[in-house]
mmCIF file of C-alpha atoms and ligand atoms in Angstrom:
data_model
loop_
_atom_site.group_PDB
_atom_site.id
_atom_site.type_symbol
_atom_site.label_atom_id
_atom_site.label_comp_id
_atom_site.label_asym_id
_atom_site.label_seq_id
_atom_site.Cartn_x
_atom_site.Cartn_y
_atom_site.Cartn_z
ATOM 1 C CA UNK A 1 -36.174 -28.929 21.529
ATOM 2 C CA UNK A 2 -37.907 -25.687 21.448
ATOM 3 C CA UNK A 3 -39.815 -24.670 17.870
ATOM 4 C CA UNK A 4 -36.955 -22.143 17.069
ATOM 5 C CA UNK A 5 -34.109 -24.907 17.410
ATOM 6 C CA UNK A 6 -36.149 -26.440 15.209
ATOM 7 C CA UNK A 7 -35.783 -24.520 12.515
ATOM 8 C CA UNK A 8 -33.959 -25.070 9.338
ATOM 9 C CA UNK A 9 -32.890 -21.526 7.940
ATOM 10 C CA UNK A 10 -31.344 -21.037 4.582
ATOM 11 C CA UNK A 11 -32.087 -17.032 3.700
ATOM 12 C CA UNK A 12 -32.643 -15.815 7.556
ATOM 13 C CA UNK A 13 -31.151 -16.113 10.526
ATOM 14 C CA UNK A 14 -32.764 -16.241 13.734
ATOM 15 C CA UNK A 15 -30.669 -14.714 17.059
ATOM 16 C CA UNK A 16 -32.120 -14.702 20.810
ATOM 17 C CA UNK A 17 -30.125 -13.108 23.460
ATOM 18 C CA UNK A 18 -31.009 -13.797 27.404
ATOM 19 C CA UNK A 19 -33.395 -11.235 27.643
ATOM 20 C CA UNK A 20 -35.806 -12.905 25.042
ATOM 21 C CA UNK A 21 -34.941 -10.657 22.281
ATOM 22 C CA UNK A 22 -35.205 -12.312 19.061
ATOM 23 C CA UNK A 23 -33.160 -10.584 15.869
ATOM 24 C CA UNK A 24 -34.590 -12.110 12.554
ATOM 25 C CA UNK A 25 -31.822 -11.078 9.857
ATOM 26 C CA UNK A 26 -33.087 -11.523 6.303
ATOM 27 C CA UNK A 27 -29.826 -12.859 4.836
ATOM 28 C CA UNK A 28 -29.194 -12.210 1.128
ATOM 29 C CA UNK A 29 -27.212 -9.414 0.652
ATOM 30 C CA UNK A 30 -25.999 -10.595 -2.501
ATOM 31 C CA UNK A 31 -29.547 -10.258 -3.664
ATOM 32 C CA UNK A 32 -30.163 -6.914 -1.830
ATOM 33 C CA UNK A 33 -32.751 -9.103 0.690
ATOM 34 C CA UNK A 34 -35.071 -9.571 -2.410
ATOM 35 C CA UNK A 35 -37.895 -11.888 -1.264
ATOM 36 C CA UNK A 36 -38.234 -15.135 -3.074
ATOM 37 C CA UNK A 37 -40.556 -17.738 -2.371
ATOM 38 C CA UNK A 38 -38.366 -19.705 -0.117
ATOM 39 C CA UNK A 39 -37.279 -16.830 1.666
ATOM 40 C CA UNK A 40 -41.353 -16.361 3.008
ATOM 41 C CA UNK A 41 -41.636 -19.477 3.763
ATOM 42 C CA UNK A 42 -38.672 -19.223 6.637
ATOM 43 C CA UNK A 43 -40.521 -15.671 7.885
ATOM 44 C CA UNK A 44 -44.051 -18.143 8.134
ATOM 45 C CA UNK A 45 -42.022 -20.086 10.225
ATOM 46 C CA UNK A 46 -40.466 -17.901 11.980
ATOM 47 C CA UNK A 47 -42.948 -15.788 13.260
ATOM 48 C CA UNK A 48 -45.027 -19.058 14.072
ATOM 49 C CA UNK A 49 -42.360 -20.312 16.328
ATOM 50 C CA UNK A 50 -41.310 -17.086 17.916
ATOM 51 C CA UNK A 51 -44.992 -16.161 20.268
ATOM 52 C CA UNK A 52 -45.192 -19.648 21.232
ATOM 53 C CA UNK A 53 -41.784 -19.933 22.133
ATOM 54 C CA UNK A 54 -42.546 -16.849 24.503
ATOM 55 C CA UNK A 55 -39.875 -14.424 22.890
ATOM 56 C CA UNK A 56 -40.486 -11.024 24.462
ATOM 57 C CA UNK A 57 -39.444 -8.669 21.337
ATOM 58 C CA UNK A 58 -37.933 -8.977 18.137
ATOM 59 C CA UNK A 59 -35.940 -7.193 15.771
ATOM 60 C CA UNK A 60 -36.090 -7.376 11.884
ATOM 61 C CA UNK A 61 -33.357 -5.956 9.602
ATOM 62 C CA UNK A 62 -31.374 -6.850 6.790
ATOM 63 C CA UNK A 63 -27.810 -7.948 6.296
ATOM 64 C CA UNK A 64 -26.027 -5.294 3.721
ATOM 65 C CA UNK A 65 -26.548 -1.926 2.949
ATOM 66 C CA UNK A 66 -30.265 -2.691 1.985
ATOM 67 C CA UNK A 67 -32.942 -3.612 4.256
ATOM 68 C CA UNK A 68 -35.054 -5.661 1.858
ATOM 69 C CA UNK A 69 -35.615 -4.913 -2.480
ATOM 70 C CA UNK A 70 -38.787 -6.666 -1.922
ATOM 71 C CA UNK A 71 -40.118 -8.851 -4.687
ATOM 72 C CA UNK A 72 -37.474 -11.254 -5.967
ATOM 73 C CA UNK A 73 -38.332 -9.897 -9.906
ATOM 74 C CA UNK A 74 -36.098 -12.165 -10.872
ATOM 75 C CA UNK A 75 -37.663 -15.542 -9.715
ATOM 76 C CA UNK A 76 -40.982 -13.960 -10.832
ATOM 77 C CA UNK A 77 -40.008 -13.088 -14.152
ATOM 78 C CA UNK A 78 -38.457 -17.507 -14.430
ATOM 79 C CA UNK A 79 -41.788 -18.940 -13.165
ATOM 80 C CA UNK A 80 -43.584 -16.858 -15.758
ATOM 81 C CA UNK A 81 -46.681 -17.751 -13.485
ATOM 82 C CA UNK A 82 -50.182 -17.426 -13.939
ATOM 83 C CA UNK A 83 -52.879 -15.382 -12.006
ATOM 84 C CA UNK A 84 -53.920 -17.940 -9.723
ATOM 85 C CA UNK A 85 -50.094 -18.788 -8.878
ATOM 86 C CA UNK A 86 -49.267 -15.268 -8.113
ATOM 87 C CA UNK A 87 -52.271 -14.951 -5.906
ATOM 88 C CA UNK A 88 -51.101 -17.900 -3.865
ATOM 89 C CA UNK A 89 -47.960 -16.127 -3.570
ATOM 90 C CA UNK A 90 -49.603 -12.824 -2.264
ATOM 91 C CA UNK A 91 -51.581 -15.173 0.104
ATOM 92 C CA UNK A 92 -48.418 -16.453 1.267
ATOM 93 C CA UNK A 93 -47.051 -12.860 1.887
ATOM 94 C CA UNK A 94 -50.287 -12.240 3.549
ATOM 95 C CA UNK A 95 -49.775 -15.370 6.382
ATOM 96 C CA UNK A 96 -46.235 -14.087 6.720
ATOM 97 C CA UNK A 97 -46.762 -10.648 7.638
ATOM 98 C CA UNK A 98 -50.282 -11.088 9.501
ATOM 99 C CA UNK A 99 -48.433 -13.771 11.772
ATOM 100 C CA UNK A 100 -46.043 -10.331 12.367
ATOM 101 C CA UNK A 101 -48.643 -8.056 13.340
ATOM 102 C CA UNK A 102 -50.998 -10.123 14.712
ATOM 103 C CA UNK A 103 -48.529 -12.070 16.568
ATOM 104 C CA UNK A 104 -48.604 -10.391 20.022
ATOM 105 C CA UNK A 105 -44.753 -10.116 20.026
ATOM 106 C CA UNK A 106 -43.616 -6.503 19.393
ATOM 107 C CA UNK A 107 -41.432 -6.373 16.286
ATOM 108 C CA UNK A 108 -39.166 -3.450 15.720
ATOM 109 C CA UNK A 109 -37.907 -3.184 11.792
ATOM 110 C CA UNK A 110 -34.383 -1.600 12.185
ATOM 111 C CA UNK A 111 -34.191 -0.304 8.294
ATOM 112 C CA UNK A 112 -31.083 0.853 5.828
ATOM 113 C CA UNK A 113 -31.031 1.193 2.401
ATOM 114 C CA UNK A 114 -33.719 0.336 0.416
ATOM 115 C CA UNK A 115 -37.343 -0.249 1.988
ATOM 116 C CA UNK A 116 -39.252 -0.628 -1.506
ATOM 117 C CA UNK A 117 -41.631 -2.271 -2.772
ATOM 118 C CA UNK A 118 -41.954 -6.090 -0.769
ATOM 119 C CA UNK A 119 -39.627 -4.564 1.337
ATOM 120 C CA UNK A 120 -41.833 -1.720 2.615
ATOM 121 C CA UNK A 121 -45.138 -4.223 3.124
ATOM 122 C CA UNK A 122 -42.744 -6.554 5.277
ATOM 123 C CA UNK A 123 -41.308 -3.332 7.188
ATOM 124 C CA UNK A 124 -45.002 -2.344 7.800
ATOM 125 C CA UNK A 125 -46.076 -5.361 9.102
ATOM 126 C CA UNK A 126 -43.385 -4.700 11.725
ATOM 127 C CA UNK A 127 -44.797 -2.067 14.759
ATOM 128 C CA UNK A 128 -42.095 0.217 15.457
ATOM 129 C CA UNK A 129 -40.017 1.117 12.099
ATOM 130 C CA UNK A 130 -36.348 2.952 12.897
ATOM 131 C CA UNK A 131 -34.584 4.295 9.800
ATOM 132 C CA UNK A 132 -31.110 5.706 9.774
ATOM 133 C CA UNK A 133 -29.758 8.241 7.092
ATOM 134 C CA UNK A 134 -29.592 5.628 4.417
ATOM 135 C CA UNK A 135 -32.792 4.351 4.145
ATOM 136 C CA UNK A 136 -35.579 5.163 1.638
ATOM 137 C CA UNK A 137 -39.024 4.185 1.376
ATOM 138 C CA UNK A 138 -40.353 3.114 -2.141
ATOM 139 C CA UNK A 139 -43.320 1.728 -3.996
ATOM 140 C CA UNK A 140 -41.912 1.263 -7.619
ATOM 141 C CA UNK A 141 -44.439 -1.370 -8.574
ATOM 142 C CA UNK A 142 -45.599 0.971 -10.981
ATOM 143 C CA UNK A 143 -42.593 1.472 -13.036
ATOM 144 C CA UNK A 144 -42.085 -2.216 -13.151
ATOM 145 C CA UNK A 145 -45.865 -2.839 -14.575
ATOM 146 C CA UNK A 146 -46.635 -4.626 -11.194
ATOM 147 C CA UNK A 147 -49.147 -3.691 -8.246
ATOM 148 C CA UNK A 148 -48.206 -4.678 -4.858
ATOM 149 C CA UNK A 149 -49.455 -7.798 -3.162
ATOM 150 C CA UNK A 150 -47.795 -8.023 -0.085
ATOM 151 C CA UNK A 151 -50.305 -5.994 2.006
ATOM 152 C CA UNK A 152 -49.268 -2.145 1.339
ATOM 153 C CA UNK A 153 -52.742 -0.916 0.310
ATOM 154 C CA UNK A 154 -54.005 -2.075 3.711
ATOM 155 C CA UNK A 155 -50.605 -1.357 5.610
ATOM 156 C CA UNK A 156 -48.774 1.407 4.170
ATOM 157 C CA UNK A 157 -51.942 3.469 2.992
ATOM 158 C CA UNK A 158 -52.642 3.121 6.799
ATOM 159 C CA UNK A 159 -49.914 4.577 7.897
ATOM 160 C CA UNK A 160 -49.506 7.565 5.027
ATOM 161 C CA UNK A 161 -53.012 7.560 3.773
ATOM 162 C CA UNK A 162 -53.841 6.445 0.605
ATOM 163 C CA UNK A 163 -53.338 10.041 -1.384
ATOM 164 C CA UNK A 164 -49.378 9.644 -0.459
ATOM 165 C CA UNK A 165 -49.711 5.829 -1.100
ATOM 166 C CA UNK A 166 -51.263 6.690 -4.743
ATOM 167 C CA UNK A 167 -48.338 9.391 -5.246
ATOM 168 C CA UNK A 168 -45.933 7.102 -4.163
ATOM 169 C CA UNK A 169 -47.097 4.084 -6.776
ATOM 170 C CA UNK A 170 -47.937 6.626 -9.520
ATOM 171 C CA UNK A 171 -44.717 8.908 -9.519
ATOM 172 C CA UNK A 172 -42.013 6.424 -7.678
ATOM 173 C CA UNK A 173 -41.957 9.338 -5.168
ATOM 174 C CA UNK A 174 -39.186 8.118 -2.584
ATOM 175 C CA UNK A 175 -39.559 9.112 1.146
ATOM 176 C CA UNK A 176 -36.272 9.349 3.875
ATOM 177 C CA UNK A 177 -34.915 11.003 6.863
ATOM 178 C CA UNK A 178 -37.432 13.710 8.913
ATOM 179 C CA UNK A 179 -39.863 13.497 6.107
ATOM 180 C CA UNK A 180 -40.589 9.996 6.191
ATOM 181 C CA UNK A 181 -40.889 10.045 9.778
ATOM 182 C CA UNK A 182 -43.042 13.013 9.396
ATOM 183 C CA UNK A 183 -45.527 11.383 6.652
ATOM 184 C CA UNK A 184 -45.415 8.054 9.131
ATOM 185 C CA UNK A 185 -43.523 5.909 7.702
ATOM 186 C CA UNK A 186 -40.771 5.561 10.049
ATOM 187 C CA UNK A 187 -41.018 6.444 13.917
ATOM 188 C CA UNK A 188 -37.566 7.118 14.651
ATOM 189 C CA UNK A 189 -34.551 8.699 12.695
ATOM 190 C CA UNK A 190 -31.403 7.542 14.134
ATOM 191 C CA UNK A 191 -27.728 7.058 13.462
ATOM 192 C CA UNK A 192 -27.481 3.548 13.918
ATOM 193 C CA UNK A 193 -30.994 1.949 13.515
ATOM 194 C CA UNK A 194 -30.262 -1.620 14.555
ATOM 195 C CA UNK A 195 -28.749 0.136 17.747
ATOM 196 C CA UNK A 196 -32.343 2.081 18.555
ATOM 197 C CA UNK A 197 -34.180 -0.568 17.777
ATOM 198 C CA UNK A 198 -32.137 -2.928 20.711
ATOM 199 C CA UNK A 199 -32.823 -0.303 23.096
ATOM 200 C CA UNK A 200 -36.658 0.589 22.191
ATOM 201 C CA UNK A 201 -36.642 -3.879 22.098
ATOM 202 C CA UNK A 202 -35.464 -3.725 25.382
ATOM 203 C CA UNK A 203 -37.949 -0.787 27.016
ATOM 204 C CA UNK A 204 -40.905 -3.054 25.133
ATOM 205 C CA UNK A 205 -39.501 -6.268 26.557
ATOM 206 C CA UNK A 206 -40.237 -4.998 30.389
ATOM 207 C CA UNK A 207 -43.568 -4.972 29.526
ATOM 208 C CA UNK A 208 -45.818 -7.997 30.928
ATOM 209 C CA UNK A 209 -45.991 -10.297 28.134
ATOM 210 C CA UNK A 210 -49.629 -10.240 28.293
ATOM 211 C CA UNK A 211 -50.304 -6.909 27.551
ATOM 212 C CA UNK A 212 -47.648 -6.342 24.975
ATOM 213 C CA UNK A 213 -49.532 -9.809 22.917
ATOM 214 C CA UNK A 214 -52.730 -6.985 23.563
ATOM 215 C CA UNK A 215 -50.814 -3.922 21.875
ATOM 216 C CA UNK A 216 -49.734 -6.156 19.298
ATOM 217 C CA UNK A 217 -52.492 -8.292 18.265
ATOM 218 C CA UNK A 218 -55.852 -6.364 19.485
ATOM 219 C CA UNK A 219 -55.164 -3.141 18.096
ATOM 220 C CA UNK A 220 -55.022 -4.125 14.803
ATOM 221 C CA UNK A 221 -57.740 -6.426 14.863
ATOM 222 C CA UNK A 222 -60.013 -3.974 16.832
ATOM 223 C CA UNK A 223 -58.669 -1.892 13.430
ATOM 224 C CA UNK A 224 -61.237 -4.180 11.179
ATOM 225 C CA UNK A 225 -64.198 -3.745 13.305
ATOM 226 C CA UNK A 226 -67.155 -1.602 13.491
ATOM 227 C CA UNK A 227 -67.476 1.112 16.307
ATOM 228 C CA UNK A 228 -69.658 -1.381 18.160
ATOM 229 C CA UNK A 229 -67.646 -4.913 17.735
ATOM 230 C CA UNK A 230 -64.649 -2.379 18.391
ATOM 231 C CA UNK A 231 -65.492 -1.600 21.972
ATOM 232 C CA UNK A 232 -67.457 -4.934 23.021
ATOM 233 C CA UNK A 233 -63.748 -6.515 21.839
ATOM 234 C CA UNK A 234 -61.517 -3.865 23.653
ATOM 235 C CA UNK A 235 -63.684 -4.650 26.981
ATOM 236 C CA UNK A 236 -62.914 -8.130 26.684
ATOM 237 C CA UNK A 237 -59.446 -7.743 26.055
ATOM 238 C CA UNK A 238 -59.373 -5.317 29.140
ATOM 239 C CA UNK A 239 -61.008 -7.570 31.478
ATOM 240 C CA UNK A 240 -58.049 -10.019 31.111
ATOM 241 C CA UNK A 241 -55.572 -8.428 30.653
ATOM 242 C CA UNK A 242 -55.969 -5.851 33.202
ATOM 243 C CA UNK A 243 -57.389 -8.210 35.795
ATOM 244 C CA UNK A 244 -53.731 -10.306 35.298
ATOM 245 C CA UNK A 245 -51.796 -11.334 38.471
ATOM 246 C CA UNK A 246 -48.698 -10.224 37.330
ATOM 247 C CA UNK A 247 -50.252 -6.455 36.858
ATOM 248 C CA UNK A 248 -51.154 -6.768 40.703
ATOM 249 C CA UNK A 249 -47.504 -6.461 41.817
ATOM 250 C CA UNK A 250 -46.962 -3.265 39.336
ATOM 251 C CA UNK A 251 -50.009 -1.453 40.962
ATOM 252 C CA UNK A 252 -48.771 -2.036 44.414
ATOM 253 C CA UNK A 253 -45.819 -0.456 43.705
ATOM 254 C CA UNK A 254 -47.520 2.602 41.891
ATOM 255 C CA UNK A 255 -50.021 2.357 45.417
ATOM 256 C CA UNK A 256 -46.216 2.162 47.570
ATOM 257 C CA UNK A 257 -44.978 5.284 45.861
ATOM 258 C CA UNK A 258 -42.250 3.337 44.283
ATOM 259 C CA UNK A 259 -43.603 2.249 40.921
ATOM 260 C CA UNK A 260 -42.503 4.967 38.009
ATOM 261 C CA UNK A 261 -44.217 8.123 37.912
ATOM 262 C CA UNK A 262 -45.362 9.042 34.381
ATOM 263 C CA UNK A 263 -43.528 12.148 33.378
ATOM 264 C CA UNK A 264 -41.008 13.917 30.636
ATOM 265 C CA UNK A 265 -37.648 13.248 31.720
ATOM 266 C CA UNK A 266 -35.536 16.571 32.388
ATOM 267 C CA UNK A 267 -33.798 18.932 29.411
HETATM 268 C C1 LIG B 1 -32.675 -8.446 -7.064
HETATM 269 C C2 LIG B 1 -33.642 -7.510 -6.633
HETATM 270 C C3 LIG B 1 -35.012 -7.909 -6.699
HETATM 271 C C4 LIG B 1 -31.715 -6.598 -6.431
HETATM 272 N N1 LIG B 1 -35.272 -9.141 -7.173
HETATM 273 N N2 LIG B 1 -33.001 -9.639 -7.511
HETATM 274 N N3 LIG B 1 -38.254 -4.119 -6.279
HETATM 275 C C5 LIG B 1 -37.572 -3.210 -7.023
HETATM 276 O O1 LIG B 1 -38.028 -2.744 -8.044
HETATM 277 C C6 LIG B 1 -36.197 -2.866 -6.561
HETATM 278 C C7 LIG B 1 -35.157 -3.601 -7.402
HETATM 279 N N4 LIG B 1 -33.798 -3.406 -6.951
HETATM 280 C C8 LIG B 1 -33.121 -2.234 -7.102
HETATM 281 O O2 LIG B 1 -33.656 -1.224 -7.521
HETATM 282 C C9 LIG B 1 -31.680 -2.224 -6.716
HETATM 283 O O3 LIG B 1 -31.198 -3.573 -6.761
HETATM 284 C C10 LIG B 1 -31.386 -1.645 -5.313
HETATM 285 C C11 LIG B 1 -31.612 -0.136 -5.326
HETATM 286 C C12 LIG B 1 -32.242 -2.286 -4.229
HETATM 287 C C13 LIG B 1 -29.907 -1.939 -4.940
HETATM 288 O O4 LIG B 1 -29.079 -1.449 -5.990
HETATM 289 P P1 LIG B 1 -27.584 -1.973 -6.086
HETATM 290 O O5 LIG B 1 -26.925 -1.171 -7.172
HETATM 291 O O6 LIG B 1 -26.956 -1.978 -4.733
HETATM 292 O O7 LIG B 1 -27.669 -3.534 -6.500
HETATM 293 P P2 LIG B 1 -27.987 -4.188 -7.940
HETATM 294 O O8 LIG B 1 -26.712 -4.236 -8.735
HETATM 295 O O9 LIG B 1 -29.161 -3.585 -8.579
HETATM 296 O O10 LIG B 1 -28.398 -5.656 -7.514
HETATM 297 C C14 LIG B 1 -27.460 -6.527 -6.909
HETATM 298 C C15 LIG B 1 -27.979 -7.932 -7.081
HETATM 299 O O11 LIG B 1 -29.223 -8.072 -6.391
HETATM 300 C C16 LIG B 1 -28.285 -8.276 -8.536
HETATM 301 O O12 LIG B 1 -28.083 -9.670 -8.708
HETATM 302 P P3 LIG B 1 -26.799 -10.237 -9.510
HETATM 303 O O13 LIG B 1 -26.994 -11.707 -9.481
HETATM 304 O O14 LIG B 1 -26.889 -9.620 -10.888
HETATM 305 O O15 LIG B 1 -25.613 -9.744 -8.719
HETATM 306 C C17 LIG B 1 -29.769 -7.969 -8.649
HETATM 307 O O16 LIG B 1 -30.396 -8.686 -9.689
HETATM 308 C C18 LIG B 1 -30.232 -8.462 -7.301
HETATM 309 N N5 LIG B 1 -31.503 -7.835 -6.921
HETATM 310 N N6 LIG B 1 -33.035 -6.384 -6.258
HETATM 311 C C19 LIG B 1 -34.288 -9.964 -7.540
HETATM 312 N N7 LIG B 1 -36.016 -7.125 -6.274
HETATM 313 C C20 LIG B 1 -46.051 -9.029 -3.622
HETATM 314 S S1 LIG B 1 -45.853 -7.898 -4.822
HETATM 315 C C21 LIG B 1 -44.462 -6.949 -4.410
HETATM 316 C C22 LIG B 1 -43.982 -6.254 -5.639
HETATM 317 C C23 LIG B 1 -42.644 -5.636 -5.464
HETATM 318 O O17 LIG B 1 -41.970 -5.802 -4.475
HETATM 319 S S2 LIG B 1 -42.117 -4.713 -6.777
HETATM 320 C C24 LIG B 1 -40.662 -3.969 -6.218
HETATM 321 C C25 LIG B 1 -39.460 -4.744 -6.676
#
């Protein structure tokens, strides 16, 4: 049995298709996709099982007309816990959504609805984001009297910078459509996200497997270094990877004149 059969899943489901693309549906509508403990738990799992398994993209997205109303405030406000518990929560966020980025397997977050709070940390853990008209990108931690904890000031001020991110937390400033693509946090506006998000699964799964675990692992971790470490590490990753067999039969072809030329398509 392969480590995805294995898996028992109560609040996601887990699709592959015959191309190796994985679709990880959070599955509470009811609850608008809010994250509760349990809930984490199954994304730890999942996104342990899915590189080893050798699944060659995967899309995230949420059942309903909300991606994900992150934090489950309702199970937080019944365990009434303590500092140290809620930190072992974050942590818990933290080994979900690193296994995500630092995974190797390209995840593309197909988003709708609301993308706040949780929601937006687990969306930018993903590394393609594709919104359609609904969706809306939110920090409202601070109205609630709560901070996030699931990774945004790394993640999201990354992607906006952290004088949006501060706007965002301070004023519950909401971002959507061309704007949020514009600020960064989406990469592609379309009519049917889950539909763009197939198709850009798809281009990313005809990449070697090898070099897409590169794009999606050593970047970010080549992120936390110094100049120095940075470029000693990229070397190292570009000695294997580009010295793979299965590159050899790509740069024939390019050699043969019939591997793809790299240029804008016409109109
Ligand atoms: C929830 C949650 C939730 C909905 N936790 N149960 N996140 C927020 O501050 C966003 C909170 N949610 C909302 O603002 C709205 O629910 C939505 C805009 C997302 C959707 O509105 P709507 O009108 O479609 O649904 P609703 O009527 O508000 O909620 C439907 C049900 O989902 C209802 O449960 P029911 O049993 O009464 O039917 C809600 O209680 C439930 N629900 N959102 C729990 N978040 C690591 S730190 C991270 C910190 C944060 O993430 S703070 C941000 C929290």
């Amino acid at each position: 049995m392969s480590r995805i059969e294995a898996l028992s899943l109560e609040h996601c489901k887990l699709e592959l298709d015959d191309l190796g693309i994985a679709t990880v549906t959070l599955n509470r509508p009811d609850k608008r996709n809010a994250l509760n403990a349990a809930t984490i738990d199954e994304l730890i799992a999942i996104f342990t099982a899915l590189p080893r398994d050798g699944v060659r993209a995967c899309i995230l997205r949420g059942e309903g007309p909300h991606f994900c109303a992150g934090l489950d405030l309702v199970e937080h406000h019944a365990a009434d816990r303590s500092p140290a518990d809620f930190m072992h929560v974050c942590l818990h966020w933290h080994e979900a959504f690193n296994k995500m980025e630092y995974g190797g397997v390209p995840i593309i977050a197909a988003l709708q609805g609301a993308v706040v709070g949780g929601g937006l940390e687990l969306a930018s853990a993903a590394h393609i984001r594709v919104i359609d008209d609904s969706a809306y990108f939110g920090l409202p931690e601070g109205q609630r009297g709560l901070f996030t904890g699931g990774g945004a000031t790394i993640r999201v001020a990354d992607l906006i910078g952290k004088s949006r991110m501060v706007d965002m937390m301070l004023t519950g400033r909401l971002y959507r459509g061309d704007e949020a693509v514009t600020v960064g946090l989406a990469n592609y506006l379309a009519e049917d996200s889950h539909a763009k998000a197939y198709e850009i699964a798809k281009r990313c799964a005809e990449n070697l497997p090898l070099t897409n675990f590169a794009i999606c692992s050593a970047i970010s971790h080549v992120q936390n270094m110094s100049a120095l470490d940075a470029a000693y590490a990229e070397s190292f990753v570009a000695g294997v990877v580009n010295t793979q067999p299965a590159a050899r039969e790509r740069l024939a072809a390019f050699r043969d004149g019939s591997g793809p030329r790299i240029k804008p398509t016409q109109g």
